[in-house]
C-alpha positions as MATLAB code, in Angstrom:
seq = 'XXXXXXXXXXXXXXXXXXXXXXXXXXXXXXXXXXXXXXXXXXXXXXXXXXXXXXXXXXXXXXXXXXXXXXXXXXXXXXXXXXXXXXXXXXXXXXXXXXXXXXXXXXXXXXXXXXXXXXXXXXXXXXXXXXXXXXXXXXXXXXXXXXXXXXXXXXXXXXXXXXXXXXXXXXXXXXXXXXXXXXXXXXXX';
ca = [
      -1.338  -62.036 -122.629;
       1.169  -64.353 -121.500;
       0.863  -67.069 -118.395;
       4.131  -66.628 -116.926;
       4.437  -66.103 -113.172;
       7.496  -64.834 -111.312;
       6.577  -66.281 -108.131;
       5.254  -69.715 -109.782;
       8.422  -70.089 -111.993;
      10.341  -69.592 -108.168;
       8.939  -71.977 -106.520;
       9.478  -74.531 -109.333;
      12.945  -74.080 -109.248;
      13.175  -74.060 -105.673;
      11.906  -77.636 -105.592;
      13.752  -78.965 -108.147;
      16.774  -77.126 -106.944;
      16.323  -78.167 -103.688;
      14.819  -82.057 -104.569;
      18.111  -82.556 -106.019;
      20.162  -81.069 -103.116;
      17.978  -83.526 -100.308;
      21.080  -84.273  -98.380;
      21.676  -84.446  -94.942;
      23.242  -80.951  -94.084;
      19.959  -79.182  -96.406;
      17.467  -81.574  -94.511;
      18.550  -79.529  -91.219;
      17.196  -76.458  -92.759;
      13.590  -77.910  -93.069;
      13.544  -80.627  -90.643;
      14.534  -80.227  -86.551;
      17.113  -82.575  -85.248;
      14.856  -85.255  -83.474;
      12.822  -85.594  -86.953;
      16.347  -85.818  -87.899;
      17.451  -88.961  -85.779;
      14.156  -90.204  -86.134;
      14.917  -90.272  -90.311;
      18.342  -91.926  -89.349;
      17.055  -94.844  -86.918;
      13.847  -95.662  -90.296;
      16.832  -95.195  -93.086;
      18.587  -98.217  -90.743;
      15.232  -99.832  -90.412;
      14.259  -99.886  -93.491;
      17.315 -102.223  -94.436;
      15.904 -104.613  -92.796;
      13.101 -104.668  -95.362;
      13.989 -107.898  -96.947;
      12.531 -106.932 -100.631;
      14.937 -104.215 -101.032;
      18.382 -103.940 -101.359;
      20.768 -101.284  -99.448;
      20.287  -98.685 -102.548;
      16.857  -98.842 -102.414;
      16.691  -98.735  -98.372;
      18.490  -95.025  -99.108;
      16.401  -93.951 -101.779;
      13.406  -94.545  -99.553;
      14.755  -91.757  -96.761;
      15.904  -89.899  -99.511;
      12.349  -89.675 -100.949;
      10.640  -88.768  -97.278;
      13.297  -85.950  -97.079;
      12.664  -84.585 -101.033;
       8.610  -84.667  -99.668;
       9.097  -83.186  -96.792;
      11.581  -80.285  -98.500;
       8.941  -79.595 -101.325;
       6.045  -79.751  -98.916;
       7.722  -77.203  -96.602;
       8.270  -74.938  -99.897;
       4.913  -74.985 -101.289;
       4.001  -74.105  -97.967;
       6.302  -71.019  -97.078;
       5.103  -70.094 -100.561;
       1.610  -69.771  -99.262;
       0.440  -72.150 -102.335;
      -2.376  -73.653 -100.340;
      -5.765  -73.465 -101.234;
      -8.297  -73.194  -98.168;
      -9.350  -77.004  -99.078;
      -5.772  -77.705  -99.691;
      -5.083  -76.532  -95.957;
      -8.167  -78.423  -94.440;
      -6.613  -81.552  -96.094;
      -3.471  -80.474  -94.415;
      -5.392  -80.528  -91.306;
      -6.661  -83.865  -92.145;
      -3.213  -85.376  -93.012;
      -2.140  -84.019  -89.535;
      -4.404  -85.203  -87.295;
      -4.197  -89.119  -89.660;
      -0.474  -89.123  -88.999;
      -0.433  -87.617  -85.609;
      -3.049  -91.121  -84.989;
      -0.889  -93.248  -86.631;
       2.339  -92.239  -84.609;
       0.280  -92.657  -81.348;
      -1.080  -95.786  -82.848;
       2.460  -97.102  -83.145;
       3.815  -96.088  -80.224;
       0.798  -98.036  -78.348;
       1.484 -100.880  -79.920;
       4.922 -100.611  -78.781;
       4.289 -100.046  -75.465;
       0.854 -102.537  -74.807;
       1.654 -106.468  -75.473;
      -0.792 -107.880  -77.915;
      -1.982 -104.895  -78.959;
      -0.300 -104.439  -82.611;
      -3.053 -104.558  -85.172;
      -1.394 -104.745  -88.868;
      -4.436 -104.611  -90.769;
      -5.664 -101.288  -88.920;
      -2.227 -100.038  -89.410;
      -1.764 -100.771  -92.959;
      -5.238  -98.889  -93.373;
      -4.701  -96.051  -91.765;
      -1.340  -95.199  -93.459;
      -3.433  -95.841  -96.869;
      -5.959  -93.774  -95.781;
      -2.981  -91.079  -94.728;
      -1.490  -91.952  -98.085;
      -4.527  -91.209 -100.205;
      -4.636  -87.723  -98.013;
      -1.415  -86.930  -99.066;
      -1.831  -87.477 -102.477;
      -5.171  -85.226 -102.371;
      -2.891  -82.357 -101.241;
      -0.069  -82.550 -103.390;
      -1.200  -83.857 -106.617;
      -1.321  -79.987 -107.932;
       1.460  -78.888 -106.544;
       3.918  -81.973 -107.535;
       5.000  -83.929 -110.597;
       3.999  -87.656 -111.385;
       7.713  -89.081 -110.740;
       7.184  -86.594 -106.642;
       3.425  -88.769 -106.497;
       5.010  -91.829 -107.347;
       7.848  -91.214 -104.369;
       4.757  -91.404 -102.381;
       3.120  -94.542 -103.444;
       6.916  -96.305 -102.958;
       7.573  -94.930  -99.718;
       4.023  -96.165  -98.243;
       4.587  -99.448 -100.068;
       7.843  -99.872  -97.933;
       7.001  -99.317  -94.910;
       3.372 -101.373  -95.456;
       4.490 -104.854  -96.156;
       3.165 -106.873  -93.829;
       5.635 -108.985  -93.173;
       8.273 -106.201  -92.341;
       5.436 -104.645  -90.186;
       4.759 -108.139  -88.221;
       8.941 -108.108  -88.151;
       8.891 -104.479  -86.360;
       6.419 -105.326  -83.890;
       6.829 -108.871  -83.029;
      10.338 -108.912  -82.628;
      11.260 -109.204  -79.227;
      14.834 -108.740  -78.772;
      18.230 -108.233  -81.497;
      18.731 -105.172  -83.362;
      15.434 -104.277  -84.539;
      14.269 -104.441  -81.083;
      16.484 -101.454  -80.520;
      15.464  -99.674  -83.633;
      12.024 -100.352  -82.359;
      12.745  -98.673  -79.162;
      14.789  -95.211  -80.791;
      12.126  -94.612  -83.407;
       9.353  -95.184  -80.451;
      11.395  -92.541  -78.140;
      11.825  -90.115  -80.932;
       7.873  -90.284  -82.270;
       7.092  -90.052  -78.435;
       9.113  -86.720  -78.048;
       7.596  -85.249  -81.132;
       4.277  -86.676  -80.311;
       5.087  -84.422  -76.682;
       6.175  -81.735  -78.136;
       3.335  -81.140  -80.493;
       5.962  -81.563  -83.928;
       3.795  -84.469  -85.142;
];
């Protein structure tokens, strides 16, 4: 008796079909337009990640998009175990903290806290990795790790939040009114 799967062998073609298609005008289709701009304002962030280059600033984004798209698939495709879906509940709730987290420290003076930060996206990190590791190939789980190792370098974070005025400033402010509207809106 054979192993093969319609439905499995569909989904695994829609993510790779669909990981190599992450572009702006497929992102639309899985992601709403203020997770949109809020993409936009971290791909011009993260360029001012000094241990990167511009390449490697778009690969990051690119990555996020590719997890989000595949996530989204295996999803629709009701591939979830019940303890897959409580960890989704878990991941939810850790990232819908760490969004309010950051947008507190953005909005109370002295209150930015890199080592609780830094922790809490590991912890969300190591969530995220619980979920997917069935459902996604090595090269998808290492995505992960370098997307989390961007945006947790200290001294980028201490950049972010410290900086007080100048074009990061500004990014500061966009990526704090777009997390705030999806915060509102329930999205995150």
């Amino acid at each position: 008796m054979s192993d093969f799967k319609a439905q499995d062998l569909s989904i695994s073609l829609q993510k790779k079909l669909l990981g190599k298609m992450a572009k702006k005008s497929l992102a639309k289709l899985f992601i709403d337009d203020i997770s949109a701009q809020l993409l936009d304002n971290l791909h011009r962030l993260s360029k001012f990640n000094g241990q990167y280059e511009k390449k490697e600033s778009n690969k990051i984004v690119k990555h996020i998009i590719k997890l989000i798209i595949k996530t989204a698939i295996i999803a629709k495709n009701d591939c979830f175990t019940d303890d897959d879906l409580t960890d989704a509940e878990i991941l939810k709730e850790e990232f819908r903290s760490i969004c309010m987290t950051i947008v507190s420290f953005h909005e109370l003076d002295f209150s930015y806290d890199r080592n609780y930060l830094i922790s809490s996206l590991d912890k969300c990190k190591q969530t995220l990795k619980r979920l997917l590791k069935k459902y996604l190939s090595n090269k998808s789980m290492d995505r992960i790790e370098m997307i989390f190792n961007f945006y947790t370098k200290p001294e980028f974070l201490d950049t972010f939040f410290r900086q007080t005025d100048g074009e990061i400033k500004h990014l500061r402010d966009d990526i704090i009114r777009d997390l705030s509207i999806l915060l509102e809106k329930g999205l995150i």
